[in-house]
mmCIF file of C-alpha atoms in Angstrom:
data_model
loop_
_atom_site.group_PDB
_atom_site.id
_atom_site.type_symbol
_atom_site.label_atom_id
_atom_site.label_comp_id
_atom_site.label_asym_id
_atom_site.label_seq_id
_atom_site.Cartn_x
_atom_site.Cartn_y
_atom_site.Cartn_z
ATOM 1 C CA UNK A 23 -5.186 -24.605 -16.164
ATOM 2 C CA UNK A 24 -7.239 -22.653 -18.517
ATOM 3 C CA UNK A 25 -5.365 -20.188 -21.310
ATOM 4 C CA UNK A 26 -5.821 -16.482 -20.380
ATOM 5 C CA UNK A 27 -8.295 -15.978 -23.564
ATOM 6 C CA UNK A 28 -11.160 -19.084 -21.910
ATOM 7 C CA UNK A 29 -11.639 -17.122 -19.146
ATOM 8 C CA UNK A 30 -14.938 -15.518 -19.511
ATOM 9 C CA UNK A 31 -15.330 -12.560 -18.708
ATOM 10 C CA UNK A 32 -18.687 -11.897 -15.803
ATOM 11 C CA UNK A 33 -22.010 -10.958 -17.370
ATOM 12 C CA UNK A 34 -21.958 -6.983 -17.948
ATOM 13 C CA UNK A 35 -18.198 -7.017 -17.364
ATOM 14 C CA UNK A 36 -16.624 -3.678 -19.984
ATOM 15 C CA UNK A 37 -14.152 -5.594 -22.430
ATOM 16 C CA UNK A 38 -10.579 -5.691 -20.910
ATOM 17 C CA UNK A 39 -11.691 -5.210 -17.298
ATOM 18 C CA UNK A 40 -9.637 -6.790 -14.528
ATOM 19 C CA UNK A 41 -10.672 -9.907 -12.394
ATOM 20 C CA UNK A 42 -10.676 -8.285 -9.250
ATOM 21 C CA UNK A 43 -10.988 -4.608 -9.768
ATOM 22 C CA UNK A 44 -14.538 -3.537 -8.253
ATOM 23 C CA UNK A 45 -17.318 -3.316 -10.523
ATOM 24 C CA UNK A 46 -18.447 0.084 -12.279
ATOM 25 C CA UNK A 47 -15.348 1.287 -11.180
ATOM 26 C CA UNK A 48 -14.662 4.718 -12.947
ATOM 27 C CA UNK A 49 -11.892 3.268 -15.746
ATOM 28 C CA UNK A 50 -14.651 1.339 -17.222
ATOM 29 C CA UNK A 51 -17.204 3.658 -16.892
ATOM 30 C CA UNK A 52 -15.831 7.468 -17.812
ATOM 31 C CA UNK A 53 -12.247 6.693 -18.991
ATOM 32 C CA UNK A 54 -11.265 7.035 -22.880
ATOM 33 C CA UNK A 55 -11.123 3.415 -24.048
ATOM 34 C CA UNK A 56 -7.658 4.322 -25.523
ATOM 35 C CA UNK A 57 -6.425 5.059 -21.925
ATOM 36 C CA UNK A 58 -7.750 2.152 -20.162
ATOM 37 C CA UNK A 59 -5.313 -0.389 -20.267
ATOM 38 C CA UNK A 60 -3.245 1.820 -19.306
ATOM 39 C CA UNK A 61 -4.857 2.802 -16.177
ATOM 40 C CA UNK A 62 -5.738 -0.569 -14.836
ATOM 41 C CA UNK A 63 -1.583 -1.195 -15.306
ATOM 42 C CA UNK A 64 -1.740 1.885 -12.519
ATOM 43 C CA UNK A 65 -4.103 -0.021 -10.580
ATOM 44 C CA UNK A 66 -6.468 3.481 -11.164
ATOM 45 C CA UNK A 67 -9.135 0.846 -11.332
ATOM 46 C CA UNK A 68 -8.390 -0.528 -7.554
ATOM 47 C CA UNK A 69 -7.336 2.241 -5.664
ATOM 48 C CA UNK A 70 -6.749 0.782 -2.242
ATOM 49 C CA UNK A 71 -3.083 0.371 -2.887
ATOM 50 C CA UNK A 72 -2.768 4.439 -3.509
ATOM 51 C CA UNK A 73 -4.527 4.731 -0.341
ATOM 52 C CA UNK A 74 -1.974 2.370 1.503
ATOM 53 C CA UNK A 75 0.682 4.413 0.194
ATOM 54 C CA UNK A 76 -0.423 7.418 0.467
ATOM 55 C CA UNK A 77 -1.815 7.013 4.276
ATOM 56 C CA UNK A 78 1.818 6.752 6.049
ATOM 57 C CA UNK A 79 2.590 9.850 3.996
ATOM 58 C CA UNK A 80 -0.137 11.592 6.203
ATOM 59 C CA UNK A 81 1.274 9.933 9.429
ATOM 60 C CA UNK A 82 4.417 11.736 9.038
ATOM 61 C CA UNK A 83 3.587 15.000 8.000
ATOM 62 C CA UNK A 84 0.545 14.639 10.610
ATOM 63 C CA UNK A 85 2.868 13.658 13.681
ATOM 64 C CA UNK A 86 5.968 16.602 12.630
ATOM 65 C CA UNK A 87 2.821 18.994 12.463
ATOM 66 C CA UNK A 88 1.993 17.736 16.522
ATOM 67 C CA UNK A 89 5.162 18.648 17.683
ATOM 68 C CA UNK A 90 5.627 22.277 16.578
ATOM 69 C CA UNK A 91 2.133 23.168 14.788
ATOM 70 C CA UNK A 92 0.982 23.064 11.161
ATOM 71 C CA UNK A 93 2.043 25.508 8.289
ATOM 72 C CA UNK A 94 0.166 26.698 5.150
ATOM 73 C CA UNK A 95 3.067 24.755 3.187
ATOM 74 C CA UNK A 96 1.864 21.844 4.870
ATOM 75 C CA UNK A 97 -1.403 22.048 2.616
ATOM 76 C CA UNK A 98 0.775 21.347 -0.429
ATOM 77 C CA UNK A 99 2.911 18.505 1.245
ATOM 78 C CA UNK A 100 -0.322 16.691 2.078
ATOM 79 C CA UNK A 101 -1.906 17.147 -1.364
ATOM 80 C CA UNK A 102 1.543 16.560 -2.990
ATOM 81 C CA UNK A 103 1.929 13.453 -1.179
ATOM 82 C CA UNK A 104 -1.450 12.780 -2.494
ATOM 83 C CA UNK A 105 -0.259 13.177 -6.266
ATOM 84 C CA UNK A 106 2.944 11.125 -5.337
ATOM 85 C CA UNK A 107 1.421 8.461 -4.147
ATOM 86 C CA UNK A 108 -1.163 7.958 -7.100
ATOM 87 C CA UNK A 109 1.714 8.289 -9.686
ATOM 88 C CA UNK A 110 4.293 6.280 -8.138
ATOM 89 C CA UNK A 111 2.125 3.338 -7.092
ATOM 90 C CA UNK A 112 1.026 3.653 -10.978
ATOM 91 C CA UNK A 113 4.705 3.252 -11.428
ATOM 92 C CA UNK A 114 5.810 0.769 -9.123
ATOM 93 C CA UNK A 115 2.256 -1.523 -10.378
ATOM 94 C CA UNK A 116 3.688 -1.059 -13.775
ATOM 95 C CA UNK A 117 7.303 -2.203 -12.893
ATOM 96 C CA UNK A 118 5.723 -5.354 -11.134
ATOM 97 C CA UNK A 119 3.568 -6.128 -13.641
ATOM 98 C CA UNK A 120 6.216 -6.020 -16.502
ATOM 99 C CA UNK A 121 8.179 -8.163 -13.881
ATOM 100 C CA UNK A 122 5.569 -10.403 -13.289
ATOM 101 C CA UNK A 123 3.771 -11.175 -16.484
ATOM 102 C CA UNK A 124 4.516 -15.125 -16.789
ATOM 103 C CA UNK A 125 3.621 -15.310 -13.271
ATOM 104 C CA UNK A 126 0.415 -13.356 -13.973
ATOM 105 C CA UNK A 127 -0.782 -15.398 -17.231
ATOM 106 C CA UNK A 128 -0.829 -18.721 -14.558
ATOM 107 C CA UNK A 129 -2.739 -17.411 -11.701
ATOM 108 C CA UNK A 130 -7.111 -17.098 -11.912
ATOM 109 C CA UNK A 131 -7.105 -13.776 -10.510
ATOM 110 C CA UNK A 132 -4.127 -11.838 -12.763
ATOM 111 C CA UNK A 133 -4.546 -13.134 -15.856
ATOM 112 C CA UNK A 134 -6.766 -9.955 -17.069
ATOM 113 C CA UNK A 135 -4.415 -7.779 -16.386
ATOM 114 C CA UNK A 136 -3.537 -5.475 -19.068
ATOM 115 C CA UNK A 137 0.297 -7.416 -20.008
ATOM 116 C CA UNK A 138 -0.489 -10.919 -19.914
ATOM 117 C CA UNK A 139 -4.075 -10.761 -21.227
ATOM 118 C CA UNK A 140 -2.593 -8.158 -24.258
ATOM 119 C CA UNK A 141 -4.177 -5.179 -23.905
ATOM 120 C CA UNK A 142 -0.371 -3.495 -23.596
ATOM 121 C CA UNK A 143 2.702 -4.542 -24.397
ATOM 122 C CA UNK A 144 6.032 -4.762 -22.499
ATOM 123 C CA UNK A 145 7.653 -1.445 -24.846
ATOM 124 C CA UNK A 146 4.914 0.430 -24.040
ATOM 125 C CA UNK A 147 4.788 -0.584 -20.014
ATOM 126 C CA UNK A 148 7.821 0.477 -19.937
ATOM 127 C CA UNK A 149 7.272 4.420 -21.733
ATOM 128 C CA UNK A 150 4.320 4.437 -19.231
ATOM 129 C CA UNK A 151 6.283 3.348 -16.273
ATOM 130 C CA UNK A 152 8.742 5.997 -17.132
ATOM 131 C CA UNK A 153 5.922 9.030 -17.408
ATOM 132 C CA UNK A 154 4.719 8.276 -14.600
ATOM 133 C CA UNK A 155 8.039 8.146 -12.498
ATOM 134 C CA UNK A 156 9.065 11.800 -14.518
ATOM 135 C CA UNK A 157 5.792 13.055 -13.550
ATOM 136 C CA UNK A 158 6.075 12.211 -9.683
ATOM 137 C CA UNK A 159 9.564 13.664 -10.235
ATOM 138 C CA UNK A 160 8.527 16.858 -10.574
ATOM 139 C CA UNK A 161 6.350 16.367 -7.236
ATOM 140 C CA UNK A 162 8.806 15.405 -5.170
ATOM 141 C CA UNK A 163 11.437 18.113 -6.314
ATOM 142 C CA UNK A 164 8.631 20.509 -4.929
ATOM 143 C CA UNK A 165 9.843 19.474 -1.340
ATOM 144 C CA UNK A 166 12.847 20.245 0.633
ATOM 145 C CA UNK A 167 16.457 18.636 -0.238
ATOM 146 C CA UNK A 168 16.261 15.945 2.191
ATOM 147 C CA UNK A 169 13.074 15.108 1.172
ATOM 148 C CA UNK A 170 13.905 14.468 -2.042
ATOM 149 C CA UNK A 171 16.860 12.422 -1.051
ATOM 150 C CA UNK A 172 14.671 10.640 1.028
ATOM 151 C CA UNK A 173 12.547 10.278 -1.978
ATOM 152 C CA UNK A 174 15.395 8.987 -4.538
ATOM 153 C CA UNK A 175 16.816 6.659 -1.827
ATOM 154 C CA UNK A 176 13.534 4.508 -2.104
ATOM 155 C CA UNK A 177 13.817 3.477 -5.742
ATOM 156 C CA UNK A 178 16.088 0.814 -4.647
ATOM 157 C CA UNK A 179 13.295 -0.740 -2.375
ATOM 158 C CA UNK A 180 10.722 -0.451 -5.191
ATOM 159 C CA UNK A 181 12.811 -2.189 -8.014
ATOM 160 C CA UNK A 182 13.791 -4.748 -5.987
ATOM 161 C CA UNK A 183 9.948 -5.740 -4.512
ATOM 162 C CA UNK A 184 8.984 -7.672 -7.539
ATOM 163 C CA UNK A 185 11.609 -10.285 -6.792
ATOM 164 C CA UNK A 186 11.351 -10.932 -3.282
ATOM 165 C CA UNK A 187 8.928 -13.362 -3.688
ATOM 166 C CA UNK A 188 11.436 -14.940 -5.502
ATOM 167 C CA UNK A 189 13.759 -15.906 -3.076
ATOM 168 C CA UNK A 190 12.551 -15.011 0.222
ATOM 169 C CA UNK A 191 9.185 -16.334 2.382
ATOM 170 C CA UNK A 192 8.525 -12.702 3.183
ATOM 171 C CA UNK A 193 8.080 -10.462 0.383
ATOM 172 C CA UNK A 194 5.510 -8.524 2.282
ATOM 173 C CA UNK A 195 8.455 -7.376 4.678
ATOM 174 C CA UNK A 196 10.000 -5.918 1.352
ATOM 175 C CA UNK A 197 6.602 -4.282 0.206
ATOM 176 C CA UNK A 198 6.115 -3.011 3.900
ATOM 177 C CA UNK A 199 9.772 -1.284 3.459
ATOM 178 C CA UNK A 200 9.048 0.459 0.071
ATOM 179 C CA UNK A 201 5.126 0.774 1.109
ATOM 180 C CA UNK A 202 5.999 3.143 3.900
ATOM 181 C CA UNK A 203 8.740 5.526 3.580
ATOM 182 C CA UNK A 204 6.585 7.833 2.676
ATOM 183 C CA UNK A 205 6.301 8.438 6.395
ATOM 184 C CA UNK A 206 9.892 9.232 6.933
ATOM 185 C CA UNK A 207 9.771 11.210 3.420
ATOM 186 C CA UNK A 208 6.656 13.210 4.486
ATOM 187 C CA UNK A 209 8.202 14.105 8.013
ATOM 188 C CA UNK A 210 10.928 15.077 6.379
ATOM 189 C CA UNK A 211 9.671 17.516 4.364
ATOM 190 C CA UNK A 212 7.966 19.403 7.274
ATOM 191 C CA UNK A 213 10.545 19.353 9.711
ATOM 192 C CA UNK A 214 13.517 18.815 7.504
ATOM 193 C CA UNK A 215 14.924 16.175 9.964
ATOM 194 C CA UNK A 216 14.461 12.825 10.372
ATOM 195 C CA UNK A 217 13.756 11.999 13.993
ATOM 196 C CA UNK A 218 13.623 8.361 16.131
ATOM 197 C CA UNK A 219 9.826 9.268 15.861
ATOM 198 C CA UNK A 220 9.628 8.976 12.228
ATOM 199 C CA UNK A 221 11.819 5.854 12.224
ATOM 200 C CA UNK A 222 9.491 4.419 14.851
ATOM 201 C CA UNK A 223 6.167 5.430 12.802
ATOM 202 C CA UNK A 224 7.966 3.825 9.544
ATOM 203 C CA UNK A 225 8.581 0.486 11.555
ATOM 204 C CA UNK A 226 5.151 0.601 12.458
ATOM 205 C CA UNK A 227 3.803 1.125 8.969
ATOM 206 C CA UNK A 228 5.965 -1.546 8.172
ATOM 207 C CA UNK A 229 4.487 -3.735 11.075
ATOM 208 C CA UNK A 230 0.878 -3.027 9.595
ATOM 209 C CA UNK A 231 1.676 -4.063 6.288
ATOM 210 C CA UNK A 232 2.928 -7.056 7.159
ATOM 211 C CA UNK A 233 -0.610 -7.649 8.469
ATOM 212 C CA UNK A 234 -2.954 -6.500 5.391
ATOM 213 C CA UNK A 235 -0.851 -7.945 3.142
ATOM 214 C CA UNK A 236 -0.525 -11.380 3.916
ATOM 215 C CA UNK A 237 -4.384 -11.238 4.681
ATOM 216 C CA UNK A 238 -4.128 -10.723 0.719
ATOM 217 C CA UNK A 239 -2.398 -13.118 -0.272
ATOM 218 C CA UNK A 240 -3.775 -15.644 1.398
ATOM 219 C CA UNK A 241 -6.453 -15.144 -2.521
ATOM 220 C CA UNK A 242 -3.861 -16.460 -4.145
ATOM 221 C CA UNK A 243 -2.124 -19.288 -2.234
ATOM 222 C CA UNK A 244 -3.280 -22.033 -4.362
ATOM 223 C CA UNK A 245 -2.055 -20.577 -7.552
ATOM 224 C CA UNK A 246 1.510 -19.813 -5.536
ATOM 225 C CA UNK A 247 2.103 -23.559 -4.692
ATOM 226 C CA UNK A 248 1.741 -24.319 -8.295
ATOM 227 C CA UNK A 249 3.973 -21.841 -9.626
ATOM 228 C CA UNK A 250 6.451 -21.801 -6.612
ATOM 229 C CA UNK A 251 5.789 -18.292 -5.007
ATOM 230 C CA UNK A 252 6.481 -17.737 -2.403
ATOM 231 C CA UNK A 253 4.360 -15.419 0.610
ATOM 232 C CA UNK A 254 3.877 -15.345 4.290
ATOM 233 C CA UNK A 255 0.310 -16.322 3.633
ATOM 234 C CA UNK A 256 2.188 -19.915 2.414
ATOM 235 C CA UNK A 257 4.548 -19.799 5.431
ATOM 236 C CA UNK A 258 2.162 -19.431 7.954
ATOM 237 C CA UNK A 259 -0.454 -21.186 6.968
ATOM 238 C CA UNK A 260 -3.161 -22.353 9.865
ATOM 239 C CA UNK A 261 -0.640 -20.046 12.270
ATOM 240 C CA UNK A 262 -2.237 -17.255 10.153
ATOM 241 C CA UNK A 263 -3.485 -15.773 13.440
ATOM 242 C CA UNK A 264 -1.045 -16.034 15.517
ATOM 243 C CA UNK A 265 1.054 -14.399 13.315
ATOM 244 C CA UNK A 266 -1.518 -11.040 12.365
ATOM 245 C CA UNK A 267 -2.173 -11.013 16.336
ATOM 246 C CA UNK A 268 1.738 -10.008 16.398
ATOM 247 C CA UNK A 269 1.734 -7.839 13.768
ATOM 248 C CA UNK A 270 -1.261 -5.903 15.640
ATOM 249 C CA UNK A 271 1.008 -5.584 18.492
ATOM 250 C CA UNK A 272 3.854 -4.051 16.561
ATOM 251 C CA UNK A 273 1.569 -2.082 14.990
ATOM 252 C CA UNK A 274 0.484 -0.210 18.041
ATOM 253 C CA UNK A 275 3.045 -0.266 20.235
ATOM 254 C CA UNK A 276 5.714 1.012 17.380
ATOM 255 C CA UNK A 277 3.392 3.575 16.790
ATOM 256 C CA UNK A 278 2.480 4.196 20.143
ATOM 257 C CA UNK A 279 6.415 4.898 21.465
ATOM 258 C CA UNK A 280 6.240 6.869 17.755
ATOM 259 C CA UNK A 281 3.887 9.419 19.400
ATOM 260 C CA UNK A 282 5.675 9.112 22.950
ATOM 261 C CA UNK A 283 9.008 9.869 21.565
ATOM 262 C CA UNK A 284 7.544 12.555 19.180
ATOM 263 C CA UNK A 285 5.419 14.547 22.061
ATOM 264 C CA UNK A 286 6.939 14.140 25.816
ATOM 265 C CA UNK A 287 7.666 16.073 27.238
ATOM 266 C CA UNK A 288 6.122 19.467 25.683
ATOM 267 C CA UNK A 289 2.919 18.287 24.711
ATOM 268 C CA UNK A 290 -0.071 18.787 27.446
ATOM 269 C CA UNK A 291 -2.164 15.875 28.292
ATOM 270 C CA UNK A 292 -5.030 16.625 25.669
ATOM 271 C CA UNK A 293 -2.784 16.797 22.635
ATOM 272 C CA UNK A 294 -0.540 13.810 24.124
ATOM 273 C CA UNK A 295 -4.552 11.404 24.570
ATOM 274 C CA UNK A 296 -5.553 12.521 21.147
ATOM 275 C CA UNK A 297 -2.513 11.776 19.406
ATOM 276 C CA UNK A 298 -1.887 7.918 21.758
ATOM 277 C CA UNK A 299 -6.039 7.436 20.192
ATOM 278 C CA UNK A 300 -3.966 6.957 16.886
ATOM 279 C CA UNK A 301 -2.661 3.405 17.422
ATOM 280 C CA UNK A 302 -5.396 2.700 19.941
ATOM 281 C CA UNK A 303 -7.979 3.206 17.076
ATOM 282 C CA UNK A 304 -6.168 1.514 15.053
ATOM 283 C CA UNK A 305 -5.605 -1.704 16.673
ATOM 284 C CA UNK A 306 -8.824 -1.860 17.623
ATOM 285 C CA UNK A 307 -9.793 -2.020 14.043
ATOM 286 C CA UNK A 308 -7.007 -4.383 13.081
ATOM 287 C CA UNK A 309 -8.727 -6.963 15.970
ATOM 288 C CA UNK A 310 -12.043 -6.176 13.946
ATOM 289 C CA UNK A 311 -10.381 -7.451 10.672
ATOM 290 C CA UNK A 312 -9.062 -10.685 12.617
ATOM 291 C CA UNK A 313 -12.200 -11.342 14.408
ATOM 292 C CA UNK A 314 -13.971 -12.109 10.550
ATOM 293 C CA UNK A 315 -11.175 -13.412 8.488
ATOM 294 C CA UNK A 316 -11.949 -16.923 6.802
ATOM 295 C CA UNK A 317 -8.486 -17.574 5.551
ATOM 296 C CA UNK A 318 -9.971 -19.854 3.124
ATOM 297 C CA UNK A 319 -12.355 -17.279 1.450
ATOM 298 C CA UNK A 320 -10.928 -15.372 -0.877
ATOM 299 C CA UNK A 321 -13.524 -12.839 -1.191
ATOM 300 C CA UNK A 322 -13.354 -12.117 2.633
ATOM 301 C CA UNK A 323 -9.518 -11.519 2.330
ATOM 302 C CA UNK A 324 -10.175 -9.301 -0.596
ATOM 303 C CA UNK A 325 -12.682 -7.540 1.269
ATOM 304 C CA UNK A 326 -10.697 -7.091 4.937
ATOM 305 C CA UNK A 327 -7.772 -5.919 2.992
ATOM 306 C CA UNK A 328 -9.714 -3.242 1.574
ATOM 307 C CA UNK A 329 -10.748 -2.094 4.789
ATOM 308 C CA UNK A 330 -7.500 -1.079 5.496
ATOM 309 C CA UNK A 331 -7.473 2.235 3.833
ATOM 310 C CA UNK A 332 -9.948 2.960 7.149
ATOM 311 C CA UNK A 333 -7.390 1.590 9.627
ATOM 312 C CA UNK A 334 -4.579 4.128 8.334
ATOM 313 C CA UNK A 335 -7.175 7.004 8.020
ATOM 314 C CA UNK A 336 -8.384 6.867 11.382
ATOM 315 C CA UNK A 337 -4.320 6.778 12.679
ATOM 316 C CA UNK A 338 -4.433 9.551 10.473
ATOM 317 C CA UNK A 339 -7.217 11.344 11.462
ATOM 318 C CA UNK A 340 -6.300 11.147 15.331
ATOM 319 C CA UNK A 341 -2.410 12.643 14.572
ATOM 320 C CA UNK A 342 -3.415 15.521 12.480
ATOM 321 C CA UNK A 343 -6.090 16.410 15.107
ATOM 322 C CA UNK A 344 -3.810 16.464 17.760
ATOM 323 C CA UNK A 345 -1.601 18.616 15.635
ATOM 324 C CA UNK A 346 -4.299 21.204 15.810
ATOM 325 C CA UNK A 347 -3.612 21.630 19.351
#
């Protein structure tokens, strides 16, 4: 396997770019070059995993807001959530990457990153972890007590990701768990309760992850045999289908008893169909994402796994329209 410095780089590529961060992103182009490495270690460069953590976030606040109608402070919770999200994915990509940086140096599609390619060292991952978590700190103290609770009680879940792989064929079950509290967090600070609904629309988040992400890691498969990592892309191998066609199923009907739970009896029949469109939509573009998967193709996965910041937006989009009503 080549060293990290004889990979070259792809014609026009801006020095210290990352393998599979999408081209002319706005890190290489507008950025400071001192700030750079720094920012791919947030993953500012690939924003789809903000987006996945971010989305759920929305679900909650979205689905309180249907049961007893939206507030002006609900503005800030959905924009604060928005700030949350960025900084502690940031964060939590940081933590992983100091976490995984031999694992990183041996796999084609890592090896850019900032740590293992030297762009930024472990000391100084670690002050930039830190200012990012004090930063979305200062966020989260912004909402109610529970909330924040809520939001200190998920640290555990977020330290302890990085090694699941480790010891355990389903790491994306401990991604899924940290991935989407947000959804109980963000319900929490509307209503300042946490209901079966919220629990159910967590589960379900949890249920959809499980989906996108072993569609992801099915890129790096190869690499994981050789370095013994494990993933439920490597468990279920050819089942692959099988396996996302159950996930779909959780996925919507968790959600869908979500919005049952959340809404009967008081909600009329129009606010009740718009909000039930949120897992229907949502499944159907789940089936979309099955129907052209080459498991084999890494560039497909890559490509259906980005789609999924429009699977949780239109869940999203459905919830806080029936909260309107």
């Amino acid at each position: 396997m080549s060293a990290p410095d004889e990979t070259p780089e792809p014609e026009g590529a801006v020095a210290g770019t990352v393998a599979d961060a999408v081209r002319g992103n706005w890190v290489d182009r507008l950025a400071p070059g001192f700030a750079r490495p720094y920012l791919r270690l947030s993953r500012a460069d690939r924003p789809i995993g903000t987006w996945l953590l971010l989305i759920p976030c929305w679900w909650g606040v979205a689905l309180a807001a249907a049961q007893d109608g939206w507030r002006l402070w609900d503005a800030w919770i959905w924009l604060g959530c928005a700030l949350g999200a960025w900084l502690m994915r940031g964060a939590g990509c940081t933590w992983n990457d100091i976490t995984d940086r031999d694992f990183d140096a041996a796999v084609a599609r890592t090896r850019s990153r900032p740590i293992p390619s030297g762009q930024v060292s472990v000391r100084q991952a670690v002050i930039w972890m830190a200012a990012q978590m004090a930063a979305a700190g200062l966020v989260l103290l912004s909402f109610n007590g529970l909330a924040v609770l809520l939001g200190l009680s998920s640290l555990g879940l977020v330290a302890i990701y990085p090694f699941a792989k480790r010891f355990t064929w389903w790491p994306q079950l401990f991604l899924g768990l940290a991935f989407n509290w947000g959804a109980i967090l963000a319900y929490a600070a509307h209503s300042g309760r946490v209901d079966l609904a919220a629990v159910l629309l967590y589960a379900a988040g949890i249920a959809w992850t499980l989906f996108y992400d072993t569609i992801y890691a099915h890129q790096d498969k190869e690499d994981d045999v050789l370095i013994g990592v494990k993933s439920t892309a490597r468990l279920f191998g050819a089942a692959t289908g099988k396996w996302l066609a159950r996930f779909l199923v959780a996925t919507v009907g968790l959600m869908t008893l979500a919005v049952l739970v959340a809404l009967l009896p008081a909600a009329g029949p129009l606010k009740l169909g718009l909000a039930l469109l949120a897992p229907w939509a949502m499944g159907w573009h789940l089936l979309w994402q099955m129907n052209r998967l080459d498991i084999d193709d890494p560039a497909n996965c890559l490509r259906l796994f980005r789609a999924n910041r429009d699977t949780g937006l239109v869940a999203a989009l459905f919830l806080a329209a029936a909260a309107l009503l």
